[in-house]
mmCIF file of C-alpha atoms in Angstrom:
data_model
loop_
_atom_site.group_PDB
_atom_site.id
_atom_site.type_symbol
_atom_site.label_atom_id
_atom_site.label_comp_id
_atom_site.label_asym_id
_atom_site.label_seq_id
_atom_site.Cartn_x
_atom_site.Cartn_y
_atom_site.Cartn_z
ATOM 1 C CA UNK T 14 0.000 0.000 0.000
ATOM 2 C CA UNK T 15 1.802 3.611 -1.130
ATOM 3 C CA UNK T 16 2.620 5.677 2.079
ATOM 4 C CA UNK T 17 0.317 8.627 1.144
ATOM 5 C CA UNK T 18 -2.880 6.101 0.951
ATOM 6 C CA UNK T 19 -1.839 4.347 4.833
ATOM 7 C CA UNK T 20 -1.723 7.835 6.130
ATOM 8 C CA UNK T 21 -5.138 9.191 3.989
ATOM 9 C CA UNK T 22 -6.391 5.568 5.434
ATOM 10 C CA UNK T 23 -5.218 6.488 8.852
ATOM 11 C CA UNK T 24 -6.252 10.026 9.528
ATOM 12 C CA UNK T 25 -9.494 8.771 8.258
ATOM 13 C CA UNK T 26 -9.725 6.767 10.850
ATOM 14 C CA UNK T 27 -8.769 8.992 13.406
ATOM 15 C CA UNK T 28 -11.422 11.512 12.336
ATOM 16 C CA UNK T 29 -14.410 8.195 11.842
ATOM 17 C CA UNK T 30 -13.497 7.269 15.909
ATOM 18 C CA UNK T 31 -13.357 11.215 16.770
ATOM 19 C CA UNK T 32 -16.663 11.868 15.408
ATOM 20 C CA UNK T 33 -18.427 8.553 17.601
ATOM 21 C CA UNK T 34 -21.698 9.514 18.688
ATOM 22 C CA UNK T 35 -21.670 9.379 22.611
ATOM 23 C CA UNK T 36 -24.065 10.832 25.507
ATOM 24 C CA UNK T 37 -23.056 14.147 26.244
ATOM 25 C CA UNK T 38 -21.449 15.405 28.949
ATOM 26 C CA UNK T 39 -21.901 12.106 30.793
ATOM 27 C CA UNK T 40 -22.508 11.983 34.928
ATOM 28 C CA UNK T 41 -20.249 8.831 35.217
ATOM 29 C CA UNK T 42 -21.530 8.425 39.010
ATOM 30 C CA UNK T 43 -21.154 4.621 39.965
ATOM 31 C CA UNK T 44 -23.767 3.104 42.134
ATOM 32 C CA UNK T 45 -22.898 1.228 45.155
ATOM 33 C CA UNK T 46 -24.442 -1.964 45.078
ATOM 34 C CA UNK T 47 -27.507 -2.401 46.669
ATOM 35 C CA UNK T 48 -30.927 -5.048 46.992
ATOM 36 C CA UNK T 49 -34.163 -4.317 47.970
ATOM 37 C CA UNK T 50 -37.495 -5.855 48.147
ATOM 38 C CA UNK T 51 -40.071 -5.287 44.611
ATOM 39 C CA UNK T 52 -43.017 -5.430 44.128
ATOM 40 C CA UNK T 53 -43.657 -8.842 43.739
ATOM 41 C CA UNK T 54 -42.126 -8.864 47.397
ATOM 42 C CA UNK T 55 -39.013 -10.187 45.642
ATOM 43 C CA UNK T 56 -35.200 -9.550 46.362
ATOM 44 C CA UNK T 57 -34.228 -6.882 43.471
ATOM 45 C CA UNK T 58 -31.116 -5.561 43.436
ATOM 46 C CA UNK T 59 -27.821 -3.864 41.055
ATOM 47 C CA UNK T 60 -26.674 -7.418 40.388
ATOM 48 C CA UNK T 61 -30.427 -8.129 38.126
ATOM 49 C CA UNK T 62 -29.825 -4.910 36.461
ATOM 50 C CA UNK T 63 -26.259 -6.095 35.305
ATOM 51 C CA UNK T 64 -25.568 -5.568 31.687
ATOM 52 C CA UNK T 65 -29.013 -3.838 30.997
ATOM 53 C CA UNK T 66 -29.537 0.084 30.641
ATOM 54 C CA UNK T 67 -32.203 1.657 33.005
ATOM 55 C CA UNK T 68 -33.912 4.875 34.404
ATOM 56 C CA UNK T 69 -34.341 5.610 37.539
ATOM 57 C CA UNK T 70 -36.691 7.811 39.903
ATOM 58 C CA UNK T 71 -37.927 7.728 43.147
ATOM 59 C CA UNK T 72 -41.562 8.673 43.801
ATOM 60 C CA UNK T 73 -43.728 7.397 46.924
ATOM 61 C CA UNK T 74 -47.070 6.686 46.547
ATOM 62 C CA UNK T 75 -48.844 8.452 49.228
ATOM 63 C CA UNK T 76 -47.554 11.750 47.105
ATOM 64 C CA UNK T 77 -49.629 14.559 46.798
ATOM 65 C CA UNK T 78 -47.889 16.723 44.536
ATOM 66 C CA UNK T 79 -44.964 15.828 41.895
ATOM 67 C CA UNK T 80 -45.155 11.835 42.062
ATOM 68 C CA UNK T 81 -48.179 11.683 40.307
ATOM 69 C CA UNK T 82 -46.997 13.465 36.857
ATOM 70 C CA UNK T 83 -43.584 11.298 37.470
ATOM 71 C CA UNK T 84 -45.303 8.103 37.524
ATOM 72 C CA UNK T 85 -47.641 8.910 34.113
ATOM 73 C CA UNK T 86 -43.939 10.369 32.512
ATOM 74 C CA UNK T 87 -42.444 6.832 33.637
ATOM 75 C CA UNK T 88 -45.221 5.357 32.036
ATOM 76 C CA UNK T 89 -45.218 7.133 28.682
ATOM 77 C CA UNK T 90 -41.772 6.667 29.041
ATOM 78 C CA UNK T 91 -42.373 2.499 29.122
ATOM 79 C CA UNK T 92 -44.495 3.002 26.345
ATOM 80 C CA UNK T 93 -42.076 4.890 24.321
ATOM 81 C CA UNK T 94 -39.584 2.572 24.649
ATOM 82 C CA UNK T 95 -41.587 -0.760 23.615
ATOM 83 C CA UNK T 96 -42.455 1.255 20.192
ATOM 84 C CA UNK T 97 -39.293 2.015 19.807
ATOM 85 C CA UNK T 98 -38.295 -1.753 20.299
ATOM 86 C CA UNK T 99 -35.676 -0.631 23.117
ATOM 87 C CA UNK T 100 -34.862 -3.291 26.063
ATOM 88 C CA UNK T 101 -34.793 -0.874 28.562
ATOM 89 C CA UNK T 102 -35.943 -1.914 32.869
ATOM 90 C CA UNK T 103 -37.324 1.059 34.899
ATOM 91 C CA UNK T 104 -36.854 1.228 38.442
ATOM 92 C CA UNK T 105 -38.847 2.944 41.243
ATOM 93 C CA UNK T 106 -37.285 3.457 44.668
ATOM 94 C CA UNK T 107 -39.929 4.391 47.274
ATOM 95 C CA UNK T 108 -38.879 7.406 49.611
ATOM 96 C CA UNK T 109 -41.712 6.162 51.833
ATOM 97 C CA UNK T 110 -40.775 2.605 52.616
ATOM 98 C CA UNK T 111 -43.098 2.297 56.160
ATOM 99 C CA UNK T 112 -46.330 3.160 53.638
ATOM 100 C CA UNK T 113 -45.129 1.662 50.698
ATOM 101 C CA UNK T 114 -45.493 -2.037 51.006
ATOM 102 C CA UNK T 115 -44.522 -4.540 47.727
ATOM 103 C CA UNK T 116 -48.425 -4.717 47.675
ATOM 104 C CA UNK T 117 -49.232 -1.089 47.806
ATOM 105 C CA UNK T 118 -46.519 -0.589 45.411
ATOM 106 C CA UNK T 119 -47.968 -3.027 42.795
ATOM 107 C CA UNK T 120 -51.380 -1.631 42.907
ATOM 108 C CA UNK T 121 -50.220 1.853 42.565
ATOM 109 C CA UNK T 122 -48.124 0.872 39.408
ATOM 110 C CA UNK T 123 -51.070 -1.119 38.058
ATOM 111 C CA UNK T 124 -53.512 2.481 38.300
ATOM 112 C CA UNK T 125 -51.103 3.628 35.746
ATOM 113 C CA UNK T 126 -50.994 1.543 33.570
ATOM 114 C CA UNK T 127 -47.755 0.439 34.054
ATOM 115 C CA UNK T 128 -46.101 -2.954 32.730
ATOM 116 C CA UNK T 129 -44.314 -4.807 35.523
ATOM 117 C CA UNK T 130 -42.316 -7.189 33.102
ATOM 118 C CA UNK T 131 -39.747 -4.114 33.122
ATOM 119 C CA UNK T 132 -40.769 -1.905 35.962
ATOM 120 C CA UNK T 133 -39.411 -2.994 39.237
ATOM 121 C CA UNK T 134 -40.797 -0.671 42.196
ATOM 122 C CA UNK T 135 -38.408 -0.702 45.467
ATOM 123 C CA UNK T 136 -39.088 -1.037 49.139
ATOM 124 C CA UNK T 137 -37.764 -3.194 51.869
ATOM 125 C CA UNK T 138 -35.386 -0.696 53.643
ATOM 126 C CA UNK T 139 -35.360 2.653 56.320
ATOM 127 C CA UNK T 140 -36.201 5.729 55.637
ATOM 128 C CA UNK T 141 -32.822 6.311 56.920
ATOM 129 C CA UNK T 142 -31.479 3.758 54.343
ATOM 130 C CA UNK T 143 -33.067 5.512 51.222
ATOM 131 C CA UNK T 144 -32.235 9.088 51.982
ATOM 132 C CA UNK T 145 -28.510 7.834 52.018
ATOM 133 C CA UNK T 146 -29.311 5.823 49.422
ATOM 134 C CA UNK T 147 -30.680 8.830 47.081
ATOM 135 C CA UNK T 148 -27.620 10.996 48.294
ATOM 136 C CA UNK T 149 -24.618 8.507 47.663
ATOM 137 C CA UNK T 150 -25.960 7.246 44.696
ATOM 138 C CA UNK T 151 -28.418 9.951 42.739
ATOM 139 C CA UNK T 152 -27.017 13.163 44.448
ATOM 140 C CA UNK T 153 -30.894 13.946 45.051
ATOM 141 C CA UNK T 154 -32.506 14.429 48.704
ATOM 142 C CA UNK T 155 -35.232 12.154 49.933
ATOM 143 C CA UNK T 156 -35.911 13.143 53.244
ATOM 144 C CA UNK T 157 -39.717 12.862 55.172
ATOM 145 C CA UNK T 158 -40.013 15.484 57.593
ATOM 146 C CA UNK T 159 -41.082 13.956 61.404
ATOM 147 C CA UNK T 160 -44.186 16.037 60.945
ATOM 148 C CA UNK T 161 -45.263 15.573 57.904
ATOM 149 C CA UNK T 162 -46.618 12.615 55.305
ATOM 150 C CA UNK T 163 -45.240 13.870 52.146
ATOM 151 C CA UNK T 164 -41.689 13.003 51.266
ATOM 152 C CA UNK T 165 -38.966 15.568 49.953
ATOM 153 C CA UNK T 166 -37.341 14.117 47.222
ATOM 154 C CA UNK T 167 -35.969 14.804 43.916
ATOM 155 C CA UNK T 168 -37.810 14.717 40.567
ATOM 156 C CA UNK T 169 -34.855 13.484 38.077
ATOM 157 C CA UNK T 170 -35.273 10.473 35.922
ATOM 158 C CA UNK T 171 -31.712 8.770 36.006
ATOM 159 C CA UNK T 172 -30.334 7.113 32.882
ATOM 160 C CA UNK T 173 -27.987 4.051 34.105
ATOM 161 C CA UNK T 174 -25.637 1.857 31.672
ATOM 162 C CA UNK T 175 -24.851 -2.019 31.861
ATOM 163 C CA UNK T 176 -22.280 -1.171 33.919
ATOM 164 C CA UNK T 177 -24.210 0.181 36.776
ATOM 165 C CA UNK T 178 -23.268 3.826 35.961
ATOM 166 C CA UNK T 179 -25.574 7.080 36.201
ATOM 167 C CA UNK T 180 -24.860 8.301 32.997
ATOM 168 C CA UNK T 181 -27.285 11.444 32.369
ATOM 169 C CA UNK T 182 -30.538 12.701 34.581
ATOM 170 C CA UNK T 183 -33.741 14.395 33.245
ATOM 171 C CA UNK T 184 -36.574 16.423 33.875
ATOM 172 C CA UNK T 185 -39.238 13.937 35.234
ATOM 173 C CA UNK T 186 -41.877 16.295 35.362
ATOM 174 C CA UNK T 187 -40.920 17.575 31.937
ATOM 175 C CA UNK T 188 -39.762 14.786 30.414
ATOM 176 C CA UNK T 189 -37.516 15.554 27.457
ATOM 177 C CA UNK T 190 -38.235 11.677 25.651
ATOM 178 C CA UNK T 191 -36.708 12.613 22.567
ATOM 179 C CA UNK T 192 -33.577 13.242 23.823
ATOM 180 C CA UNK T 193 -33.778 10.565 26.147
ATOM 181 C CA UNK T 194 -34.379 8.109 23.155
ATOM 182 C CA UNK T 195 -31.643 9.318 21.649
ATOM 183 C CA UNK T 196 -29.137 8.733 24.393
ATOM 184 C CA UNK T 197 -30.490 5.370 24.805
ATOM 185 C CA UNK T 198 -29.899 4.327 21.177
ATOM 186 C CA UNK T 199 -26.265 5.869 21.952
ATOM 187 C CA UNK T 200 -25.558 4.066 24.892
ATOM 188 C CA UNK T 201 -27.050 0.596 22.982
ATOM 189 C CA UNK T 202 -24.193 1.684 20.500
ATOM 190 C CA UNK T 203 -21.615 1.497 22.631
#
């Protein structure tokens, strides 16, 4: 092969590998690992999410306020993704865990809609447990007041690859789906 055609060949290459579509400006915050109770009042945990790309949130369901346009975003989010033909899980952590039983967890799910083949919703710890939880891990608060029922928390959906690995969080209560798509397809890519 002449010299001039290696080197056309190999700055080609260089600029194909330079120009890879990735998610932007990714979090790259690694998640301890952790298992829970779902609601099928099963173990759940960051080993059954191994080598599959999720979102997160965490809602509770005794919410008055932003959980319920959350948990219809999750779910147009679920429904999104099966047109889309993307093999995506969802996970819900409960920032109520004393109200928000496997059982009252299901149920709530099921009132919107929700398809429990790749939704897991997560109880089975403290309050204590998930406020640390939401800090280490998401960065977000989740903290219930001792004189109050409703639960501070965050609103952020949480894009997660294979690897365990927050890679990019979203408006939940303005749900940008396009561009979560798109960084979906991306991290499929990779």
């Amino acid at each position: 092969m002449p010299k001039k055609l290696l080197v056309s060949v190999f700055l080609l290459t260089i600029l194909l590998l330079g120009c890879s579509q990735q998610v932007k400006n990714p979090l790259n915050w690694e998640l301890k690992e952790f298992i829970f109770t779902n609601q099928e009042n099963q173990e759940f945990g960051l080993a059954d999410l191994k080598g599959k790309i999720w979102v997160a949130d965490f809602v509770f369901t005794n919410c008055a306020t932003v959980c319920l346009p959350m948990m219809a975003n999750m779910t147009e989010l679920q429904e999104k993704l099966h047109e889309e033909n993307l093999d995506v899980e969802l996970v819900s952590f409960s920032v109520d865990p004393e109200i928000d039983t496997p059982e009252v967890l299901k149920e709530y799910a099921l009132s919107y809609g929700a398809d429990l083949t790749s939704w897991n919703l997560l109880t089975g710890y403290s309050q204590e447990i998930i406020e640390q939880f939401a800090l280490e891990n998401f960065k977000t608060i989740a903290r219930k007041p001792a004189d109050d029922t409703q639960v501070i928390h965050g609103t952020s959906f949480y894009l997660i690859n294979e690897d365990g690995i927050v890679i990019k969080d979203y408006n939940g209560l303005n749900v940008p789906y396009e561009e979560m798509i798109k960084d979906i397809k991306l991290l499929f890519k990779e």
